[in-house]
Every structure is written in structure tokens, then in C-alpha cells.
Coordinates of C-alpha atoms and ligand atoms in Angstrom, one line a residue:
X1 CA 72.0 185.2 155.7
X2 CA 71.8 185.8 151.9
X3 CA 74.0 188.3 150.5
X4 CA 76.1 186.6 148.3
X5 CA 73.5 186.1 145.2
X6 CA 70.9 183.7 144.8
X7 CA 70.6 181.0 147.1
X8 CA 70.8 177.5 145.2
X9 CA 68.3 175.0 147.0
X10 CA 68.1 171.3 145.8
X11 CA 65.1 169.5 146.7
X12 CA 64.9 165.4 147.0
X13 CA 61.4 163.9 146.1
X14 CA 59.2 165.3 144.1
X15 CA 56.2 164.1 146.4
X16 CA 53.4 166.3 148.4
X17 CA 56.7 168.1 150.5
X18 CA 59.3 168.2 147.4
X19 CA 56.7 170.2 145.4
X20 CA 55.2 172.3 147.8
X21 CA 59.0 173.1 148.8
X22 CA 59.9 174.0 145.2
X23 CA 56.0 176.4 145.2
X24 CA 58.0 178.3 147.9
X25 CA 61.8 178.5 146.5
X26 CA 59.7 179.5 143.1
X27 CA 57.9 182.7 144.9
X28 CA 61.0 184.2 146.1
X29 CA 62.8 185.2 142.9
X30 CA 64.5 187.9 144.8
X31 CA 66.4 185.2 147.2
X32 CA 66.4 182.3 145.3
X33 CA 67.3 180.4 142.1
X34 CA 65.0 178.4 140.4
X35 CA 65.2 174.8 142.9
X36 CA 66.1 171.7 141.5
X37 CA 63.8 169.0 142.0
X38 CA 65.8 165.2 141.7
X39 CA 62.6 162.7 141.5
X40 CA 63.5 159.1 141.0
X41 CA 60.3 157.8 138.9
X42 CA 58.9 159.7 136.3
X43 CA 55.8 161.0 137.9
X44 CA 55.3 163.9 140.6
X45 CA 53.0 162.6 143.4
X46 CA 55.1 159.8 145.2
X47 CA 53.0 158.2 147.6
X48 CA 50.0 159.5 145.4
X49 CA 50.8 157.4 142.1
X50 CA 48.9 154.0 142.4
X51 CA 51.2 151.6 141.2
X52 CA 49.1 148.0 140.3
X53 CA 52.8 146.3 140.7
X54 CA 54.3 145.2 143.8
X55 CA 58.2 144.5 144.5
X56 CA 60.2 146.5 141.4
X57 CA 59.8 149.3 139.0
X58 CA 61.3 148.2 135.0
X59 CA 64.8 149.3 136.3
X60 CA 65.1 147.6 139.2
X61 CA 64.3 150.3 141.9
X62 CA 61.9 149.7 144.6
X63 CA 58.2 150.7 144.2
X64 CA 57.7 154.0 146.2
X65 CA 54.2 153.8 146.8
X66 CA 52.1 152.4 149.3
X67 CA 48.6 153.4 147.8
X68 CA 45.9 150.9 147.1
X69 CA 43.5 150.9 144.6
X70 CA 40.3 151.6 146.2
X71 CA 41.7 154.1 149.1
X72 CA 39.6 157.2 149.8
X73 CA 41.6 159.7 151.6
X74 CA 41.1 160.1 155.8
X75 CA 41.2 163.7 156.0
X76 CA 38.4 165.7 154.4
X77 CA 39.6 167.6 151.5
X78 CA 38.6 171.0 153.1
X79 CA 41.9 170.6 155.7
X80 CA 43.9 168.6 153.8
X81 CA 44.6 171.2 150.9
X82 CA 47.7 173.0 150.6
X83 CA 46.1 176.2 152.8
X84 CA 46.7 178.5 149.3
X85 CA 45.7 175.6 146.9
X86 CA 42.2 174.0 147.4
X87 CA 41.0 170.8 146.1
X88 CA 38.1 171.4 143.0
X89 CA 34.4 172.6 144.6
X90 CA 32.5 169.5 142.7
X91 CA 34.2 166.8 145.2
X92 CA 33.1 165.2 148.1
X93 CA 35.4 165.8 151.1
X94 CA 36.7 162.1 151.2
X95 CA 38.5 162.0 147.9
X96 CA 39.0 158.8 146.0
X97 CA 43.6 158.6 145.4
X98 CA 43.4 159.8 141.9
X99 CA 41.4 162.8 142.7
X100 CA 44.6 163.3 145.1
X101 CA 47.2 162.6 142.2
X102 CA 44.9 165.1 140.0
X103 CA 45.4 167.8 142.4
X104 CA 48.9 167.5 142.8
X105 CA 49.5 167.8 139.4
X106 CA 47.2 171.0 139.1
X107 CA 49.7 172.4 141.9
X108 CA 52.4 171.6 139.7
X109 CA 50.2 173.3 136.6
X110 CA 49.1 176.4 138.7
X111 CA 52.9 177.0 140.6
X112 CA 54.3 176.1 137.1
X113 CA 56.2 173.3 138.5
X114 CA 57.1 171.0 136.1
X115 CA 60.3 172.7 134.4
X116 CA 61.9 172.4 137.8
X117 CA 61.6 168.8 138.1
X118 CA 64.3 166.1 136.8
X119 CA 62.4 163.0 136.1
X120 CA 64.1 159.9 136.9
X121 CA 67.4 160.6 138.8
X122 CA 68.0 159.1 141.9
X123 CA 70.0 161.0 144.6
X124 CA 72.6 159.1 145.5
X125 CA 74.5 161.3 147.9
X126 CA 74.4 164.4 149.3
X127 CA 77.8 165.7 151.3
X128 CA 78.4 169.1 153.0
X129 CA 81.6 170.7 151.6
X130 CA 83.5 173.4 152.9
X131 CA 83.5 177.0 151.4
X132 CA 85.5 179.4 153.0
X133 CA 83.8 182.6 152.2
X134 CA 80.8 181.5 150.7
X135 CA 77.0 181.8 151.8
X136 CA 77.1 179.9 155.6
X137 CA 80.8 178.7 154.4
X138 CA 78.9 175.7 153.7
X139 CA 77.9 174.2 150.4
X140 CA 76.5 170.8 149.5
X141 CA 77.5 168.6 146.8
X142 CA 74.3 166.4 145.6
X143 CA 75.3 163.4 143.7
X144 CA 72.4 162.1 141.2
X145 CA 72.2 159.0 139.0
X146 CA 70.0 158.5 136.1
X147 CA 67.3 156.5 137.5
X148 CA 67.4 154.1 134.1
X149 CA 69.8 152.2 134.7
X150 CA 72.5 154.0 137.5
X151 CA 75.7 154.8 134.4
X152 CA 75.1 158.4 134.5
X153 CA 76.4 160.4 137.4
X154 CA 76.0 163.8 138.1
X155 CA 77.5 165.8 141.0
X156 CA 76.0 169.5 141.3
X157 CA 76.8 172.0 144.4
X158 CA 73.9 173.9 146.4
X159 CA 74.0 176.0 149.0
X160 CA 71.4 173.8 150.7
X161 CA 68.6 171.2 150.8
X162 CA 65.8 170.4 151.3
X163 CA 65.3 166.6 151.6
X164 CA 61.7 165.2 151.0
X165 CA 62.4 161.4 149.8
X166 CA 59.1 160.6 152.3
X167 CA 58.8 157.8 154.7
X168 CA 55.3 155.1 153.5
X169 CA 57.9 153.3 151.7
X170 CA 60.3 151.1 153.8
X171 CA 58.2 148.6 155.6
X172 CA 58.9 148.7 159.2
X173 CA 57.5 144.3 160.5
X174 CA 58.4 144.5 164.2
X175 CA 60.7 141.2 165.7
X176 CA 58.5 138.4 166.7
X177 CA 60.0 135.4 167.8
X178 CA 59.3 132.6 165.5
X179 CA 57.9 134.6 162.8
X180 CA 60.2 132.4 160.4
X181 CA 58.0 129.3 161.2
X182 CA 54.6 131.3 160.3
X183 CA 53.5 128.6 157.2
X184 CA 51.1 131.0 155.7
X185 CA 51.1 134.3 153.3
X186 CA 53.3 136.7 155.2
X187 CA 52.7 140.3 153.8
X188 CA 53.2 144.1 154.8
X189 CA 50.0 146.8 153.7
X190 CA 53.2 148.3 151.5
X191 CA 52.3 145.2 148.9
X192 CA 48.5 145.6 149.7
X193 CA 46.8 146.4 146.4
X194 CA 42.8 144.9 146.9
X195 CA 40.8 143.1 149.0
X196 CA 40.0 140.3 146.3
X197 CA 42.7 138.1 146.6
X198 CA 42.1 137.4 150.4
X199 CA 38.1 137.4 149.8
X200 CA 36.8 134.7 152.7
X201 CA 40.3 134.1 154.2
X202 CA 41.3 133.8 157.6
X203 CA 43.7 137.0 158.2
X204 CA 45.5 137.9 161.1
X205 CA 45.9 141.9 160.5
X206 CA 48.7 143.4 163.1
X207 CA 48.3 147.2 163.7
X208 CA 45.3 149.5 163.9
X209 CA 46.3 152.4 162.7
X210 CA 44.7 154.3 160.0
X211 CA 45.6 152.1 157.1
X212 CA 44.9 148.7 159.5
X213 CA 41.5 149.9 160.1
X214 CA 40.7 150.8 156.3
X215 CA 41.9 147.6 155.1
X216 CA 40.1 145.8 157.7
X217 CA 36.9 147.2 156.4
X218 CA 37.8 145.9 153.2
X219 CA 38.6 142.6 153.6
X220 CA 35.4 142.7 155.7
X221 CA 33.7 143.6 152.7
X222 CA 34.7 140.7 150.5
X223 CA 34.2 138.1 153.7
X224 CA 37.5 137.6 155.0
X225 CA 37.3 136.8 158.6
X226 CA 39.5 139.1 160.2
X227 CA 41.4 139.3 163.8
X228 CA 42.5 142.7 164.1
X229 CA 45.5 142.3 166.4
X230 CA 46.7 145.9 168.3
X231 CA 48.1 147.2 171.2
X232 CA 45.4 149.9 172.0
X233 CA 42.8 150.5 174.6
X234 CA 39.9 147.8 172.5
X235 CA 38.3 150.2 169.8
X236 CA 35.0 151.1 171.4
X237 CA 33.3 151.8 168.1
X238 CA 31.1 149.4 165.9
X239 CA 33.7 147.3 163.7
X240 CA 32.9 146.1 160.4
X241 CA 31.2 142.6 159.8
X242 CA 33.9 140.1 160.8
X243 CA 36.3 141.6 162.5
X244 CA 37.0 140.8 166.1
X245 CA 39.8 142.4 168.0
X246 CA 42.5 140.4 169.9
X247 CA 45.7 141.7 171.6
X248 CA 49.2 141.9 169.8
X249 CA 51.3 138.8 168.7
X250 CA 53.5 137.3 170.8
X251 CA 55.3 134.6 169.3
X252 CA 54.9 131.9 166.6
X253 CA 54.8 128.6 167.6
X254 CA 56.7 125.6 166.2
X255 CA 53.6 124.2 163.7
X256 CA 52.7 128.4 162.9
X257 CA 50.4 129.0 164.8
X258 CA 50.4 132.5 166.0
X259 CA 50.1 133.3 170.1
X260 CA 48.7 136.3 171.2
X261 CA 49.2 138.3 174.3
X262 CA 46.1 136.7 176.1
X263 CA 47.5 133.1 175.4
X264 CA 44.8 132.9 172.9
X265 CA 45.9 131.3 169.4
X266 CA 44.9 131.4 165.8
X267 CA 46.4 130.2 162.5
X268 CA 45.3 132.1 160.0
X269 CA 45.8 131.9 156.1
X270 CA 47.3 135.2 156.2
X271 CA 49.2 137.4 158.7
X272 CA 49.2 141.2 157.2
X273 CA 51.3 143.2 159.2
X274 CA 49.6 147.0 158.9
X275 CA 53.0 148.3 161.2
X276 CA 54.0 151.2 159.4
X277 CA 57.3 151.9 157.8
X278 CA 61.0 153.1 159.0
X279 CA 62.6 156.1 157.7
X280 CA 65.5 156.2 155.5
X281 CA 67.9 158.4 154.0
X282 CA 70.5 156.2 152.4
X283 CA 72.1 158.8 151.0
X284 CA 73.1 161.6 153.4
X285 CA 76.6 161.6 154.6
X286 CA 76.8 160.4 157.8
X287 CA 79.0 163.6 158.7
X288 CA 75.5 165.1 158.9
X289 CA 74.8 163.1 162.0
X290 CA 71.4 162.5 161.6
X291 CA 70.6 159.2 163.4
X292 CA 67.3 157.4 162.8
X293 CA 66.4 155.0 166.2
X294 CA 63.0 153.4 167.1
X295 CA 61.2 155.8 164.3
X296 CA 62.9 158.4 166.0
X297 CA 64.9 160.6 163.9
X298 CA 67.5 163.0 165.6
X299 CA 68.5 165.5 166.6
X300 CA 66.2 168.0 164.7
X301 CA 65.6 171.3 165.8
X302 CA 62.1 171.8 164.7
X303 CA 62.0 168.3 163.7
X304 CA 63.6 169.9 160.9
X305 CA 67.2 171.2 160.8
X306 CA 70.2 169.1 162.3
X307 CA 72.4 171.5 164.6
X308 CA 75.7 171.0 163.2
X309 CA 74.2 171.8 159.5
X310 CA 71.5 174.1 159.4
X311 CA 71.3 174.5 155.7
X312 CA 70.0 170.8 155.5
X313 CA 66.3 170.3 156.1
X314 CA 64.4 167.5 156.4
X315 CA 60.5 167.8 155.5
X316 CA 57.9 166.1 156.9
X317 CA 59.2 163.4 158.9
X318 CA 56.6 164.4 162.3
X319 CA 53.9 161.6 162.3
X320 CA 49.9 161.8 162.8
X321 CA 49.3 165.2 161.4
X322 CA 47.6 167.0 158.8
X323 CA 50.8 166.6 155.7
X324 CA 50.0 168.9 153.5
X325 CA 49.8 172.0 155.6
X326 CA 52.3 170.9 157.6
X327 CA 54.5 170.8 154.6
X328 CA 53.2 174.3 154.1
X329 CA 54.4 175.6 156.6
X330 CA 57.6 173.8 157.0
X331 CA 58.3 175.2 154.1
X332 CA 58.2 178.7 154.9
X333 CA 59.8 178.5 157.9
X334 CA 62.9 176.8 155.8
X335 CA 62.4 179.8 153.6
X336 CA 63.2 182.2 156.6
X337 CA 66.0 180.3 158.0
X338 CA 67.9 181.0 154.9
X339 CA 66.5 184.3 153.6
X340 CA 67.3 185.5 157.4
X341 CA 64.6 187.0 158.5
X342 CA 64.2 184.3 161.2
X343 CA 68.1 184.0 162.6
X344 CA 68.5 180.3 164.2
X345 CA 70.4 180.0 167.9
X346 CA 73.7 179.1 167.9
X347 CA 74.6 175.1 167.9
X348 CA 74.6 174.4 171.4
X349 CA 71.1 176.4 171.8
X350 CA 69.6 174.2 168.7
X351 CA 70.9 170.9 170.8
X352 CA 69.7 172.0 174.1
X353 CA 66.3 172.9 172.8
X354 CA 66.2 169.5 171.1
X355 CA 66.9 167.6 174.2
X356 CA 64.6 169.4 176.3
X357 CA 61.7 168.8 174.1
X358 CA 62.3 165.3 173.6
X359 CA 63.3 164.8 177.3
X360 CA 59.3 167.0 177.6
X361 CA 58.0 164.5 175.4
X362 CA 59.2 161.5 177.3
X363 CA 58.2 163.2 180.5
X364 CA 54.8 163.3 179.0
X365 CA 54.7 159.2 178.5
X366 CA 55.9 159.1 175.2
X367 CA 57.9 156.3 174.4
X368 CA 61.0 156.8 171.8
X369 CA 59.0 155.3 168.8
X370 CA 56.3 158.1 169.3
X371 CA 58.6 161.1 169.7
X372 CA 57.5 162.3 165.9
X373 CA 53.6 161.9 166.6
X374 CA 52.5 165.6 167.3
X375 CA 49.1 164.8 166.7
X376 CA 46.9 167.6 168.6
X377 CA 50.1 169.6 169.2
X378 CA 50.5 169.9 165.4
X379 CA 48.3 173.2 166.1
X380 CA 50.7 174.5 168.8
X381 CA 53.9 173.5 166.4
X382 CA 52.5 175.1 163.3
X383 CA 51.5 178.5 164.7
X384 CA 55.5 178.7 166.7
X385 CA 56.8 178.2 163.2
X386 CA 55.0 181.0 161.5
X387 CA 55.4 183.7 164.1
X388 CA 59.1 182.3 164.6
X389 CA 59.4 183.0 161.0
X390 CA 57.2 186.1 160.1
X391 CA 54.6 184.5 158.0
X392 CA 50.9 184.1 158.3
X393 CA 49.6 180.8 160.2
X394 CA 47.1 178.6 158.7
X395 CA 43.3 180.0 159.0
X396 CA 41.6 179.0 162.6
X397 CA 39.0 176.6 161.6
X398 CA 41.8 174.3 160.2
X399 CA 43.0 172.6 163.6
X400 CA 39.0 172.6 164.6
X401 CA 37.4 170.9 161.4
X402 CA 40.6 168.7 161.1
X403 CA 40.2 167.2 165.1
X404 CA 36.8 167.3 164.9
X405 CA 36.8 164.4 162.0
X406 CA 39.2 162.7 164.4
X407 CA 36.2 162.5 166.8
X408 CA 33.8 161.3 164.2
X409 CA 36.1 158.7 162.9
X410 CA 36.6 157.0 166.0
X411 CA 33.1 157.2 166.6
X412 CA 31.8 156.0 163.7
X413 CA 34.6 154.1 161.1
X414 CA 32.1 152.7 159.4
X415 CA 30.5 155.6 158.0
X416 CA 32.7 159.3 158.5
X417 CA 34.1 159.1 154.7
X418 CA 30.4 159.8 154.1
X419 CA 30.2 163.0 155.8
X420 CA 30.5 166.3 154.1
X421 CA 31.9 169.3 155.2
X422 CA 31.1 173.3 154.0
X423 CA 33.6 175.8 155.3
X424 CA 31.3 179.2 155.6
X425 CA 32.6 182.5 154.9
X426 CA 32.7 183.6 158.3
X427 CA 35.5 180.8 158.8
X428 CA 33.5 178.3 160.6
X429 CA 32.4 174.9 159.2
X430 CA 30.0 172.6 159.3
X431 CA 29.1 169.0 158.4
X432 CA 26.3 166.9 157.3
X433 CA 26.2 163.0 155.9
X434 CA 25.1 162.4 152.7
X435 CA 21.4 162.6 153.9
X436 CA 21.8 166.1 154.5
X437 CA 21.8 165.5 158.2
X438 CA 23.7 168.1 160.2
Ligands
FAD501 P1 56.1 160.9 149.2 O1 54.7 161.1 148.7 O2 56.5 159.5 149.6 O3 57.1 161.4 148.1 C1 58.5 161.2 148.2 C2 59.1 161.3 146.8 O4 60.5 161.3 146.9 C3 58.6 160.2 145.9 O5 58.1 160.7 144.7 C4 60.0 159.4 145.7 O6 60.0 158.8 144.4 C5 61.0 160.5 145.8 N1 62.3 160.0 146.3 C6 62.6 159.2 147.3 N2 63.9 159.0 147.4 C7 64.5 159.6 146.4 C8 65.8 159.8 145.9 N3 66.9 159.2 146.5 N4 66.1 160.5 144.8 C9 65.0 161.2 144.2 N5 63.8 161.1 144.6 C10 63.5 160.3 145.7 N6 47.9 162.0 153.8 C11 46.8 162.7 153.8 O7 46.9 164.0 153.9 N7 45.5 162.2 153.6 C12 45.3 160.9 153.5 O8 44.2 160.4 153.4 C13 46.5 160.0 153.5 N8 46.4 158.7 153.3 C14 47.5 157.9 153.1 C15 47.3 156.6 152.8 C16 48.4 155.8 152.7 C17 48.3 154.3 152.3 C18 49.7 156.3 152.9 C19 50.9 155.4 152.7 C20 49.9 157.6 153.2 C21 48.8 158.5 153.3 N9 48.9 159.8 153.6 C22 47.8 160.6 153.6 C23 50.2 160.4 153.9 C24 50.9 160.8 152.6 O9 52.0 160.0 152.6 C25 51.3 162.3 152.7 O10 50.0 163.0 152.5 C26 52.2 162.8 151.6 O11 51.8 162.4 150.3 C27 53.6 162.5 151.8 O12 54.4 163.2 150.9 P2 56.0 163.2 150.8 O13 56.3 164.2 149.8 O14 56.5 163.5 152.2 O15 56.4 161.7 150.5

């Protein structure tokens, strides 16, 4: 597909995706020209950069970041590395976020990021353009405001993009009737910072998915009595000093007291909704066609590339997987797409493969809102992507170490950020607790 110079990529976000997308552009001098890398703040990192604030930045733009201060990561270092980038020897395999942020920026040090990035400009659109002629007669005109305060604009063309603005940011609080009449502190884990302030309250904490379960061990920590409120099979595994599980929210009653599925009620101090977050990209042109319903964002071939404009990408959007990896290889594949080497079907082949995945995954009992989990299928999705596009998959014990701490940790919450993993030199692994226990 090249063939008419280098290829001009723009990437949006300089988070975990954005930079290991411009590591990729960057080692392909032959095809490409040095990316451009729009970041709105003025750090690289995104979700990465704890932020003690909640609400705004100085310039009135939303805070990015969902992190909170005492957050040890969920996946052990060992697998959650970029595959050709891993995280220093000396640390344990459950990282505290700085240690994170730290490596990130070594990335950027090591792949000799930095002069790509443009620090505080916010993409404000992005619109395919016609190019009779040109590389995919299709071109893309990116539209960037200085992030300060919005009077600069800038409009430059690429011949595609690579859109990596994240999705921990826009707090998704599902529709429950009444919730208006709730009396207490209303909040979303996207404004949850530390346990102290709700030390020995009565929370109501909706949502037990990974960041639910953390910040229920938390509270637990600093005596908040906690009703962790899900609709999952009842965690089987000890839960932390307490906590006691109850079914999801119903409905709010007229005085605030919540309802819950059983007909059992509660009125907490607090009702911390843990629900996750929606995906948005304000600023693509909605010629693109890229519709976002139920968390489900379509159509995507590859969960990546809409049909009717394959030089538009969009990283990292799949849900429950292993991100940085998966950005890795992403990545890559992107890179073949547009250097060739891997030569996409035509439209119509693109949008029947889309439906008959997602029509697969329905088939399969997944309901709209969890088309984008690949969970265990990561391993399957991964591998198609690197022999599609010619390049080498990740190494074997990756999918094993990575679903085997998905065993421990629903085994044992309480205690599998205390485990320790050694990945041999024959490529298998193995784990002991800090006691040396294997
Ligand atoms: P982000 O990190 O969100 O980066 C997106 C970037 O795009 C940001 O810097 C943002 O400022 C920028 N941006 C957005 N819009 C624009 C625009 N219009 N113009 C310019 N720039 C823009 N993953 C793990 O692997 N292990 C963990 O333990 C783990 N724990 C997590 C805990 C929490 C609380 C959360 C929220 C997430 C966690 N994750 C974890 C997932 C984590 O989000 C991913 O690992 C990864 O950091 C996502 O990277 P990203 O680049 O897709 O998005």
C-alpha cells in the first residue's frame, strides 16, 4: 500500500497505546515518518499519572485519570510488560502506580519518544478528506487546540491514525430509578482517591469488578462497613473484614433508601458506584461511522479498523485483557495494514466478518455490553493478528502465567498481590508468596 513516500501517521493520546504506537511508527524509518503524538496534559502516561485532584485540570479540561493513590497493579509485572520492554528486575510482580508511570517513561527514554510528543493539544477533530491520487486516495485532516486555553488551532493532514484517547475516563452510573432521591454522597471510583475519607461509613459499593473489589478491601481496611452490590454468581472466596455481598440495586425509594434485587434495603452514607466507564471519541467525524452502543463500539474489523475507512484505527478498546501486549500487538498488525504486507478484504468482506463474529459472540451468551471482553480469547485474537500480519506472537508462557493469576485472584483476593512470579529460561514460570512458598 505504500509507494508514494513516507506514510504520515498521527497518533491521539499519549497513554500505554499512543506510545507504544509511536515505538512502532519510530522502528520503521523505511515506511514511515516520524508520528505525531497530540497529548492533552502535559505528561505521557494517561491513566498512569495519579492526579490528587478530582473534577478539573487548571484549564478547565476534565481529569483523565482514574488512578488512586494506593493502587498496586492486578497483573504481575512479568505479563504486563510491553513483551520487548520489561519492567526493572528489583520489583515485586504487583507494582505500586508510580513504579508503572516510571516504566512508561523509561519506554519513552529507551524508544526515544519524547521529541514526538506535543504536550498539551487537545484533538479536536479528525475528518477523512478526499485525495484523488494519493496513498489510499484518502487523507485525514486532524484538527488540534492548544490545550491551555483552546485560541490556538491547528489543522495538519495524515495519511492515517491511530486513535488511542483511552476509555477509564468517562464514567459510565447505569439508570436506576430514583437515584435522584438517594440523600447521601453519590460518587463514581473515577473521583476515588483514598479510603480515609469514608473510614467507618456505611457504603453501598455497586460493581465487582476489578477496581470494586480493590477498593472494597480498602475501605475494609479503614472500617467502613461495606455492602458490595453485583450482579455475579456470589464471590466464593474469603472477602475482606466487612464486606457482605448483596444483589444489584434496584430502585431508590422515596426517603433514599436503596432496594436491592432480593427486596432487601439499606441506606448507606455512601453509594460508590465501581460501574466502569463509556467510551468516547468526541472528536471523529461522524462520516467515519463509528457508533458506540451498550459499551459496544462498531463496526470494527479486528475491533480495530472501521470498513468504510481502513486507515483509521482505534487502539485498545477490547475489555478484560492483558493492555499492554495487546497494545503491542495491535500495533503491529496496524503497521502491516498500511505498509502492505498484510492486504485487508474488501468492504463488504470487513462488514460480513464483523457481523459474524459479533452475531458468534451473541450466540455464545454474550450480551451487547460484553461484546469487547475477550478475556481468555485474547490468546486466540493475539496470535490471528500476528500470523495475519507476519510478525512474531507474544512468547508462550504469557497467556499461561497471565490466566493462571486470574485463578489465584479469585481464589485468594485477599492475598495474590503478594505472590511473586520468576519466569525461567526455558520459558516456563513459576510462583511463590512472599514466604517463599511455591
Ligand atoms: P490512557 O492511559 O487513558 O491514555 C489515553 C491518553 O490519551 C491520555 O494521556 C489522555 O490525556 C489522552 N487523550 C485523550 N483524549 C485526547 C484528545 N482529544 N487529544 C489528545 N490527547 C487525548 N492495566 C494493567 O495492565 N494493569 C493494571 O493493574 C491496571 N490497573 C488499572 C487500574 C485502574 C483504576 C484503571 C482505570 C485502569 C487500569 N488498567 C490496568 C488499565 C489501563 O487503563 C491500561 O493499562 C492502559 O494504561 C490504558 O492505556 P491507554 O493508552 O489506552 O489509555
Amino acid at each position: 500500500m505504500a509507494g508514494f513516500g513516507k506514510l504520515r501517521v498521527a497518533v491521539i493520546g499519549a497513554g500505554a497505546a499512543g506510545l507504544c504506537a509511536a515505538r512502532h511508527l519510530l522502528s520503521r524509518p523505511d515506511t514511515f515518518a516520524p508520528p505525531v503524538v497530540y497529548e492533552l496534559t502535559k505528561n505521557i502516561g494517561g491513566t498512569w499519572v495519579y492526579e490528587e485532584r478530582i473534577g478539573c485540570y487548571d484549564n478547565g479540561l476534565p481529569i483523565h485519570s482514574s488512578m488512586y493513590r494506593d493502587l498496586r497493579t492486578n497483573i504481575p509485572k512479568e505479563v504486563m510488560s510491553f513483551p520487548d520492554f520489561p519492567f526493572a528486575k528489583h520489583l515485586p510482580s504487583f507494582v505500586h502506580h508510580t513504579e508503572v508511570r516510571k516504566y512508561l517513561e523509561q519506554y519513552c527514554d529507551h524508544f526515544r519518544l519524547w521529541d514526538h510528543i506535543q504536550f498539551g493539544t487537545s484533538v479536536a477533530s479528525v475528518t477523512p478528506v478526499d485525495v484523488k491520487g494519493g496513498w489510499n486516495e484518502l487523507a485525514w485532516n486532524v484538527t488540534s487546540t492548544d490545550g491551555l486555553d483552546h485560541s490556538k488551532s491547528t489543522t495538519e493532514r495524515f495519511d492515517a491514525v491511530m486513535v488511542c484517547n483511552g476509555h477509564f475516563y468517562d464514567p459510565y452510573i447505569p439508570a436506576i430509578p430514583g437515584l435522584e432521591k438517594f440523600k447521601g454522597t453519590l460518587m463514581h471510583s473515577h473521583e476515588y482517591r483514598s479510603a480515609e475519607p469514608l473510614a467507618g461509613k456505611s457504603v453501598v459499593l455497586l460493581g465487582a469488578g476489578l477496581s470494586g473489589l480493590d477498593i472494597a478491601m480498602e475501605l475494609s481496611n479503614v472500617d467502613a462497613k461495606v455492602i458490595l452490590s453485583h450482579g455475579q454468581r456470589p464471590l466464593t472466596c474469603p472477602l475482606p473484614p466487612g464486606v457482605q455481598q448483596a444483589p444489584p440495586v434496584t430502585s431508590v425509594l422515596d426517603d433514599g433508601t436503596l432496594e436491592f434485587k432480593d427486596g432487601e434495603r439499606a441506606k448507606p452514607e455512601v453509594f460508590l458506584f465501581c460501574t466502569g466507564y463509556n467510551f468516547t471519541f468526541p472528536f471523529l467525524d461522524e462520516k467515519v461511522g463509528v457508533n458506540v452502543q451498550e459499551h459496544l463500539v462498531w463496526p470494527l474489523y479486528k475491533f480495530l479498523i472501521p470498513p468504510a475507512y481502513p486507515s483509521l484505527f482505534i487502539v485498545g478498546i477490547c475489555r478484560a485483557i492483558c493492555p499492554f501486549p495487546h497494545f503491542h500487538i495491535q500495533s503491529q498488525f496496524v503497521l502491516s495494514v498500511l505498509d502492505g504486507s498484510f492486504p485487508l478484504p474488501s468492504r463488504e468482506d470487513m462488514e460480513n466478518d464483523i457481523e459474524l463474529d459479533i452475531a458468534a459472540r451473541r450466540a455464545r451468551g454474550f450480551a451487547t455490553r460484553h461484546i469487547l471482553k475477550l478475556d481468555s480469547e485474547q490468546w486466540a485474537y493475539n496470535d490471528e493478528l500476528a500470523h495475519l500480519g507476519g510478525f512474531q506472537p507474544l512468547p508462550r508462557y504469557w497467556s499461561n502465567l497471565y490466566e493462571s493469576n486470574k485463578v489465584f485472584r479469585a481464589r485468594d483476593m485477599l492475598n495474590y498481590k503478594t505472590y511473586n512470579y520468576t519466569v525461567l529460561e526455558n520459558m516456563d514460570w513459576k510462583v511463590h508468596d512472599l514466604h517463599g512458598q511455591q
